[in-house]
């Protein structure tokens, strides 16, 4: 079982460049999330999706866009990267909107913007 | 304003002893709480959870206690083992109470170090 897979694992960007982070899950989960983790901080929610074709803003959405064209994939885009977006990004998926269940996380993408 | 607080950045415990990790929250709409464990260069993995209608949940060596009146929960690990050395995150959800977005609100984490 692959679970939640993030691509790429590491990336260095120059300020102003764009990139897309890919998250893929093979558990047929409805909910998917993007979080960022900064040093000494907990994970903070960027955007999330409650199903194919839907997206919603989380706690820190500015500077990011997302798309969920297929149920198994959730893409996070940075149109014009800034040094403040240097962080570790985690994708997560969760079964559905029933009683709360645990979210499954990917291994993370370490992004550095110089 | 931090809604989930883990006030101990690190905790050192001797192997075989009990580890107690604490978490406080401020949002009374939280109705479900989870603990995640994280090793370096890996994603968080689910450990144990508790609904707000309960005050205790146990799973093997791990027990979570919830004190709603004090808005406090704790994770007990007995006995502590070297493989338990990791960062532990407390997380909370307000989804069931309709009080928040669908994501989890995380604390900053506690680095647990198990000494041989």
PDB file of C-alpha atoms in Angstrom:
ATOM      1  CA  UNK A   1       0.000   0.000   0.000  1.00  0.00           C
ATOM      2  CA  UNK A   2       1.455   3.333  -1.078  1.00  0.00           C
ATOM      3  CA  UNK A   3      -0.954   5.417   1.018  1.00  0.00           C
ATOM      4  CA  UNK A   4      -0.234   9.102   0.448  1.00  0.00           C
ATOM      5  CA  UNK A   5       2.624   9.949  -1.910  1.00  0.00           C
ATOM      6  CA  UNK A   6       4.078  13.424  -2.404  1.00  0.00           C
ATOM      7  CA  UNK A   7       6.170  14.545  -5.365  1.00  0.00           C
ATOM      8  CA  UNK A   8       8.843  15.922  -5.251  1.00  0.00           C
ATOM      9  CA  UNK A   9      10.526  15.252  -1.895  1.00  0.00           C
ATOM     10  CA  UNK A  10      12.916  18.203  -2.157  1.00  0.00           C
ATOM     11  CA  UNK A  11      13.024  21.347  -4.267  1.00  0.00           C
ATOM     12  CA  UNK A  12      14.944  24.606  -4.398  1.00  0.00           C
ATOM     13  CA  UNK A  13      13.272  27.528  -6.147  1.00  0.00           C
ATOM     14  CA  UNK A  14      14.382  31.033  -6.954  1.00  0.00           C
ATOM     15  CA  UNK A  15      12.167  33.896  -5.844  1.00  0.00           C
ATOM     16  CA  UNK A  16       9.447  34.451  -8.421  1.00  0.00           C
ATOM     17  CA  UNK A  17       9.545  30.960  -9.899  1.00  0.00           C
ATOM     18  CA  UNK A  18       6.480  28.768  -9.960  1.00  0.00           C
ATOM     19  CA  UNK A  19       5.993  25.111  -9.155  1.00  0.00           C
ATOM     20  CA  UNK A  20       3.362  22.498  -8.435  1.00  0.00           C
ATOM     21  CA  UNK A  21       3.446  19.945  -5.651  1.00  0.00           C
ATOM     22  CA  UNK A  22       1.598  16.728  -6.344  1.00  0.00           C
ATOM     23  CA  UNK A  23      -0.185  14.602  -3.771  1.00  0.00           C
ATOM     24  CA  UNK A  24      -1.616  11.217  -4.693  1.00  0.00           C
ATOM     25  CA  UNK A  25      -3.586   8.836  -2.466  1.00  0.00           C
ATOM     26  CA  UNK A  26      -4.700   5.301  -3.260  1.00  0.00           C
ATOM     27  CA  UNK A  27      -7.178   4.822  -0.398  1.00  0.00           C
ATOM     28  CA  UNK A  28     -10.221   6.283  -2.189  1.00  0.00           C
ATOM     29  CA  UNK A  29     -10.430   9.012   0.451  1.00  0.00           C
ATOM     30  CA  UNK A  30     -12.810  11.913  -0.053  1.00  0.00           C
ATOM     31  CA  UNK A  31     -10.942  14.534   1.964  1.00  0.00           C
ATOM     32  CA  UNK A  32      -7.486  15.834   1.142  1.00  0.00           C
ATOM     33  CA  UNK A  33      -5.440  18.567   2.806  1.00  0.00           C
ATOM     34  CA  UNK A  34      -2.274  20.583   2.361  1.00  0.00           C
ATOM     35  CA  UNK A  35      -0.380  21.696   5.465  1.00  0.00           C
ATOM     36  CA  UNK A  36       2.889  23.517   5.978  1.00  0.00           C
ATOM     37  CA  UNK A  37       5.247  23.107   8.897  1.00  0.00           C
ATOM     38  CA  UNK A  38       7.773  25.747   9.856  1.00  0.00           C
ATOM     39  CA  UNK A  39      10.567  25.347  12.452  1.00  0.00           C
ATOM     40  CA  UNK A  40       9.179  25.282  15.995  1.00  0.00           C
ATOM     41  CA  UNK A  41       5.632  25.388  14.699  1.00  0.00           C
ATOM     42  CA  UNK A  42       2.830  22.934  14.372  1.00  0.00           C
ATOM     43  CA  UNK A  43       1.274  22.094  11.045  1.00  0.00           C
ATOM     44  CA  UNK A  44      -0.931  24.828   9.585  1.00  0.00           C
ATOM     45  CA  UNK A  45      -3.687  24.182   7.063  1.00  0.00           C
ATOM     46  CA  UNK A  46      -3.223  25.856   3.667  1.00  0.00           C
ATOM     47  CA  UNK A  47      -6.107  24.511   1.583  1.00  0.00           C
ATOM     48  CA  UNK A  48      -8.292  21.458   1.628  1.00  0.00           C
ATOM     49  CA  UNK A  49     -10.790  19.559  -0.510  1.00  0.00           C
ATOM     50  CA  UNK A  50     -13.885  17.649   0.537  1.00  0.00           C
ATOM     51  CA  UNK A  51     -14.235  15.828  -2.775  1.00  0.00           C
ATOM     52  CA  UNK A  52     -13.346  15.790  -6.431  1.00  0.00           C
ATOM     53  CA  UNK A  53     -13.760  19.223  -8.006  1.00  0.00           C
ATOM     54  CA  UNK A  54     -13.963  21.073  -4.664  1.00  0.00           C
ATOM     55  CA  UNK A  55     -11.427  23.209  -2.823  1.00  0.00           C
ATOM     56  CA  UNK A  56     -11.539  25.493   0.205  1.00  0.00           C
ATOM     57  CA  UNK A  57      -9.189  27.845   2.037  1.00  0.00           C
ATOM     58  CA  UNK A  58      -7.547  26.931   5.286  1.00  0.00           C
ATOM     59  CA  UNK A  59      -5.685  29.001   7.829  1.00  0.00           C
ATOM     60  CA  UNK A  60      -2.804  30.239   5.611  1.00  0.00           C
ATOM     61  CA  UNK A  61      -3.972  30.186   1.950  1.00  0.00           C
ATOM     62  CA  UNK A  62      -2.287  33.333   0.596  1.00  0.00           C
ATOM     63  CA  UNK A  63       0.227  32.723  -2.196  1.00  0.00           C
ATOM     64  CA  UNK A  64      -1.069  29.219  -2.951  1.00  0.00           C
ATOM     65  CA  UNK A  65      -3.625  27.707  -5.282  1.00  0.00           C
ATOM     66  CA  UNK A  66      -4.969  24.169  -5.396  1.00  0.00           C
ATOM     67  CA  UNK A  67      -6.882  21.869  -7.697  1.00  0.00           C
ATOM     68  CA  UNK A  68      -8.618  18.528  -7.254  1.00  0.00           C
ATOM     69  CA  UNK A  69      -9.503  17.401 -10.782  1.00  0.00           C
ATOM     70  CA  UNK A  70      -9.287  13.731  -9.872  1.00  0.00           C
ATOM     71  CA  UNK A  71     -10.336  12.188  -6.578  1.00  0.00           C
ATOM     72  CA  UNK A  72      -6.935  10.632  -5.963  1.00  0.00           C
ATOM     73  CA  UNK A  73      -4.853  13.753  -6.666  1.00  0.00           C
ATOM     74  CA  UNK A  74      -4.554  17.096  -4.909  1.00  0.00           C
ATOM     75  CA  UNK A  75      -2.203  19.676  -6.413  1.00  0.00           C
ATOM     76  CA  UNK A  76      -0.679  22.645  -4.600  1.00  0.00           C
ATOM     77  CA  UNK A  77       0.619  25.478  -6.769  1.00  0.00           C
ATOM     78  CA  UNK A  78       2.936  28.368  -6.042  1.00  0.00           C
ATOM     79  CA  UNK A  79       2.598  30.935  -8.826  1.00  0.00           C
ATOM     80  CA  UNK A  80       5.397  33.257  -7.694  1.00  0.00           C
ATOM     81  CA  UNK A  81       7.495  31.748  -4.911  1.00  0.00           C
ATOM     82  CA  UNK A  82       8.684  33.913  -2.028  1.00  0.00           C
ATOM     83  CA  UNK A  83      11.297  33.172   0.675  1.00  0.00           C
ATOM     84  CA  UNK A  84       8.455  33.142   3.248  1.00  0.00           C
ATOM     85  CA  UNK A  85       7.187  29.999   1.516  1.00  0.00           C
ATOM     86  CA  UNK A  86      10.296  28.084   2.512  1.00  0.00           C
ATOM     87  CA  UNK A  87       8.803  25.267   4.546  1.00  0.00           C
ATOM     88  CA  UNK A  88       8.039  21.570   4.704  1.00  0.00           C
ATOM     89  CA  UNK A  89       4.742  20.780   3.022  1.00  0.00           C
ATOM     90  CA  UNK A  90       2.595  17.823   4.031  1.00  0.00           C
ATOM     91  CA  UNK A  91      -0.351  16.398   2.210  1.00  0.00           C
ATOM     92  CA  UNK A  92      -2.959  14.338   4.044  1.00  0.00           C
ATOM     93  CA  UNK A  93      -6.098  12.423   3.188  1.00  0.00           C
ATOM     94  CA  UNK A  94      -9.079  11.319   5.244  1.00  0.00           C
ATOM     95  CA  UNK A  95     -11.860   8.864   4.538  1.00  0.00           C
ATOM     96  CA  UNK A  96     -15.031  10.961   4.528  1.00  0.00           C
ATOM     97  CA  UNK A  97     -17.261  13.305   6.414  1.00  0.00           C
ATOM     98  CA  UNK A  98     -18.524  10.652   8.783  1.00  0.00           C
ATOM     99  CA  UNK A  99     -17.411  10.457  12.393  1.00  0.00           C
ATOM    100  CA  UNK A 100     -13.965  11.912  12.644  1.00  0.00           C
ATOM    101  CA  UNK A 101     -11.206   9.546  11.637  1.00  0.00           C
ATOM    102  CA  UNK A 102      -7.498   9.948  11.515  1.00  0.00           C
ATOM    103  CA  UNK A 103      -5.819  11.663   8.577  1.00  0.00           C
ATOM    104  CA  UNK A 104      -3.005   9.871   6.764  1.00  0.00           C
ATOM    105  CA  UNK A 105       0.005  11.983   5.874  1.00  0.00           C
ATOM    106  CA  UNK A 106       2.555  11.876   3.089  1.00  0.00           C
ATOM    107  CA  UNK A 107       6.284  11.976   3.753  1.00  0.00           C
ATOM    108  CA  UNK A 108       6.572  15.698   3.105  1.00  0.00           C
ATOM    109  CA  UNK A 109       8.157  18.027   0.528  1.00  0.00           C
ATOM    110  CA  UNK A 110      10.985  20.234   1.705  1.00  0.00           C
ATOM    111  CA  UNK A 111      10.875  23.469  -0.289  1.00  0.00           C
ATOM    112  CA  UNK A 112      13.533  26.163  -0.128  1.00  0.00           C
ATOM    113  CA  UNK A 113      12.993  29.511  -1.861  1.00  0.00           C
ATOM    114  CA  UNK A 114      16.168  31.551  -2.327  1.00  0.00           C
TER     115      UNK A 114
ATOM    116  CA  UNK B   1      -3.797  33.131  18.917  1.00  0.00           C
ATOM    117  CA  UNK B   2      -2.798  29.517  19.468  1.00  0.00           C
ATOM    118  CA  UNK B   3      -5.821  27.339  20.039  1.00  0.00           C
ATOM    119  CA  UNK B   4      -3.822  24.184  20.806  1.00  0.00           C
ATOM    120  CA  UNK B   5      -0.825  24.547  23.084  1.00  0.00           C
ATOM    121  CA  UNK B   6       1.941  22.136  23.931  1.00  0.00           C
ATOM    122  CA  UNK B   7       3.993  24.062  26.442  1.00  0.00           C
ATOM    123  CA  UNK B   8       6.884  21.611  26.727  1.00  0.00           C
ATOM    124  CA  UNK B   9       9.111  21.750  23.638  1.00  0.00           C
ATOM    125  CA  UNK B  10      11.017  18.709  24.873  1.00  0.00           C
ATOM    126  CA  UNK B  11      10.796  15.948  27.445  1.00  0.00           C
ATOM    127  CA  UNK B  12      13.429  13.435  28.506  1.00  0.00           C
ATOM    128  CA  UNK B  13      12.346  10.150  30.109  1.00  0.00           C
ATOM    129  CA  UNK B  14      14.235   7.062  31.133  1.00  0.00           C
ATOM    130  CA  UNK B  15      13.484   3.827  29.282  1.00  0.00           C
ATOM    131  CA  UNK B  16      10.856   1.781  31.106  1.00  0.00           C
ATOM    132  CA  UNK B  17       9.346   4.772  32.889  1.00  0.00           C
ATOM    133  CA  UNK B  18       6.115   6.593  32.113  1.00  0.00           C
ATOM    134  CA  UNK B  19       6.112   9.457  29.598  1.00  0.00           C
ATOM    135  CA  UNK B  20       3.398  12.080  30.048  1.00  0.00           C
ATOM    136  CA  UNK B  21       2.847  14.617  27.288  1.00  0.00           C
ATOM    137  CA  UNK B  22       0.462  17.490  27.889  1.00  0.00           C
ATOM    138  CA  UNK B  23      -1.777  19.580  25.671  1.00  0.00           C
ATOM    139  CA  UNK B  24      -4.105  22.481  26.412  1.00  0.00           C
ATOM    140  CA  UNK B  25      -6.739  24.001  24.146  1.00  0.00           C
ATOM    141  CA  UNK B  26      -8.818  27.142  24.166  1.00  0.00           C
ATOM    142  CA  UNK B  27     -11.560  26.512  21.611  1.00  0.00           C
ATOM    143  CA  UNK B  28     -14.597  25.007  23.347  1.00  0.00           C
ATOM    144  CA  UNK B  29     -15.930  23.900  19.937  1.00  0.00           C
ATOM    145  CA  UNK B  30     -13.234  21.222  19.619  1.00  0.00           C
ATOM    146  CA  UNK B  31     -14.930  17.853  19.892  1.00  0.00           C
ATOM    147  CA  UNK B  32     -12.250  15.397  18.774  1.00  0.00           C
ATOM    148  CA  UNK B  33      -8.595  15.187  19.698  1.00  0.00           C
ATOM    149  CA  UNK B  34      -5.741  13.234  18.155  1.00  0.00           C
ATOM    150  CA  UNK B  35      -2.095  12.546  18.869  1.00  0.00           C
ATOM    151  CA  UNK B  36       0.371  12.153  16.038  1.00  0.00           C
ATOM    152  CA  UNK B  37       3.935  10.921  16.208  1.00  0.00           C
ATOM    153  CA  UNK B  38       6.594  12.214  13.839  1.00  0.00           C
ATOM    154  CA  UNK B  39      10.089  10.959  13.085  1.00  0.00           C
ATOM    155  CA  UNK B  40      12.607  13.212  11.281  1.00  0.00           C
ATOM    156  CA  UNK B  41      12.123  13.403   7.505  1.00  0.00           C
ATOM    157  CA  UNK B  42       8.820  11.524   7.708  1.00  0.00           C
ATOM    158  CA  UNK B  43       5.192  12.554   7.765  1.00  0.00           C
ATOM    159  CA  UNK B  44       3.165  12.442  11.002  1.00  0.00           C
ATOM    160  CA  UNK B  45       1.568   9.105  11.799  1.00  0.00           C
ATOM    161  CA  UNK B  46      -1.617   8.681  13.788  1.00  0.00           C
ATOM    162  CA  UNK B  47      -1.205   7.360  17.303  1.00  0.00           C
ATOM    163  CA  UNK B  48      -4.435   7.613  19.275  1.00  0.00           C
ATOM    164  CA  UNK B  49      -7.558   9.759  19.476  1.00  0.00           C
ATOM    165  CA  UNK B  50     -10.405  10.634  21.820  1.00  0.00           C
ATOM    166  CA  UNK B  51     -13.865  12.043  21.378  1.00  0.00           C
ATOM    167  CA  UNK B  52     -15.055  14.819  23.661  1.00  0.00           C
ATOM    168  CA  UNK B  53     -17.775  12.539  25.035  1.00  0.00           C
ATOM    169  CA  UNK B  54     -15.123  10.331  26.620  1.00  0.00           C
ATOM    170  CA  UNK B  55     -12.495  11.031  29.249  1.00  0.00           C
ATOM    171  CA  UNK B  56     -10.109   8.186  28.513  1.00  0.00           C
ATOM    172  CA  UNK B  57      -9.030   6.045  25.604  1.00  0.00           C
ATOM    173  CA  UNK B  58      -6.450   3.299  25.796  1.00  0.00           C
ATOM    174  CA  UNK B  59      -4.526   1.457  23.096  1.00  0.00           C
ATOM    175  CA  UNK B  60      -1.757  -0.826  24.270  1.00  0.00           C
ATOM    176  CA  UNK B  61       0.975   1.243  25.890  1.00  0.00           C
ATOM    177  CA  UNK B  62      -0.754   4.500  24.975  1.00  0.00           C
ATOM    178  CA  UNK B  63      -3.542   6.178  26.936  1.00  0.00           C
ATOM    179  CA  UNK B  64      -5.074   9.577  26.298  1.00  0.00           C
ATOM    180  CA  UNK B  65      -6.930  11.410  29.054  1.00  0.00           C
ATOM    181  CA  UNK B  66      -9.303  14.306  28.416  1.00  0.00           C
ATOM    182  CA  UNK B  67     -10.393  16.844  31.037  1.00  0.00           C
ATOM    183  CA  UNK B  68     -12.991  18.986  29.296  1.00  0.00           C
ATOM    184  CA  UNK B  69     -13.576  21.355  32.175  1.00  0.00           C
ATOM    185  CA  UNK B  70      -9.870  22.189  32.249  1.00  0.00           C
ATOM    186  CA  UNK B  71      -9.543  22.043  28.440  1.00  0.00           C
ATOM    187  CA  UNK B  72      -6.596  19.732  28.925  1.00  0.00           C
ATOM    188  CA  UNK B  73      -5.522  16.405  27.538  1.00  0.00           C
ATOM    189  CA  UNK B  74      -2.531  14.215  28.158  1.00  0.00           C
ATOM    190  CA  UNK B  75      -0.864  11.258  26.492  1.00  0.00           C
ATOM    191  CA  UNK B  76       0.638   8.577  28.718  1.00  0.00           C
ATOM    192  CA  UNK B  77       3.140   6.081  27.360  1.00  0.00           C
ATOM    193  CA  UNK B  78       3.884   3.136  29.637  1.00  0.00           C
ATOM    194  CA  UNK B  79       6.484   1.720  29.572  1.00  0.00           C
ATOM    195  CA  UNK B  80       8.533   4.101  27.437  1.00  0.00           C
ATOM    196  CA  UNK B  81      10.743   2.474  24.812  1.00  0.00           C
ATOM    197  CA  UNK B  82      13.665   3.840  22.740  1.00  0.00           C
ATOM    198  CA  UNK B  83      11.517   3.718  19.583  1.00  0.00           C
ATOM    199  CA  UNK B  84       9.138   6.191  21.217  1.00  0.00           C
ATOM    200  CA  UNK B  85      11.718   8.955  20.754  1.00  0.00           C
ATOM    201  CA  UNK B  86      10.009  11.327  18.312  1.00  0.00           C
ATOM    202  CA  UNK B  87       8.060  14.582  18.124  1.00  0.00           C
ATOM    203  CA  UNK B  88       4.482  14.239  19.346  1.00  0.00           C
ATOM    204  CA  UNK B  89       1.788  16.569  18.059  1.00  0.00           C
ATOM    205  CA  UNK B  90      -1.535  17.170  19.709  1.00  0.00           C
ATOM    206  CA  UNK B  91      -4.298  18.032  17.224  1.00  0.00           C
ATOM    207  CA  UNK B  92      -7.933  19.024  17.564  1.00  0.00           C
ATOM    208  CA  UNK B  93     -10.999  19.141  15.347  1.00  0.00           C
ATOM    209  CA  UNK B  94     -14.212  21.141  15.586  1.00  0.00           C
ATOM    210  CA  UNK B  95     -15.861  19.451  12.628  1.00  0.00           C
ATOM    211  CA  UNK B  96     -18.499  17.525  14.582  1.00  0.00           C
ATOM    212  CA  UNK B  97     -19.631  20.609  16.453  1.00  0.00           C
ATOM    213  CA  UNK B  98     -19.747  22.698  13.288  1.00  0.00           C
ATOM    214  CA  UNK B  99     -17.309  25.089  14.857  1.00  0.00           C
ATOM    215  CA  UNK B 100     -14.556  25.210  12.346  1.00  0.00           C
ATOM    216  CA  UNK B 101     -13.028  24.273   9.064  1.00  0.00           C
ATOM    217  CA  UNK B 102     -12.484  20.676   8.196  1.00  0.00           C
ATOM    218  CA  UNK B 103      -8.784  20.547   8.913  1.00  0.00           C
ATOM    219  CA  UNK B 104      -6.999  19.801  12.157  1.00  0.00           C
ATOM    220  CA  UNK B 105      -5.504  22.433  14.457  1.00  0.00           C
ATOM    221  CA  UNK B 106      -2.085  21.347  15.671  1.00  0.00           C
ATOM    222  CA  UNK B 107       0.063  22.231  18.638  1.00  0.00           C
ATOM    223  CA  UNK B 108       3.753  22.990  18.152  1.00  0.00           C
ATOM    224  CA  UNK B 109       4.835  19.547  19.262  1.00  0.00           C
ATOM    225  CA  UNK B 110       6.867  18.007  22.083  1.00  0.00           C
ATOM    226  CA  UNK B 111      10.151  16.271  21.368  1.00  0.00           C
ATOM    227  CA  UNK B 112      10.225  13.136  23.496  1.00  0.00           C
ATOM    228  CA  UNK B 113      13.637  11.637  24.165  1.00  0.00           C
ATOM    229  CA  UNK B 114      13.826   8.198  25.736  1.00  0.00           C
ATOM    230  CA  UNK B 115      17.125   7.634  27.466  1.00  0.00           C
ATOM    231  CA  UNK B 116      18.514   4.118  27.924  1.00  0.00           C
TER     232      UNK B 116
END
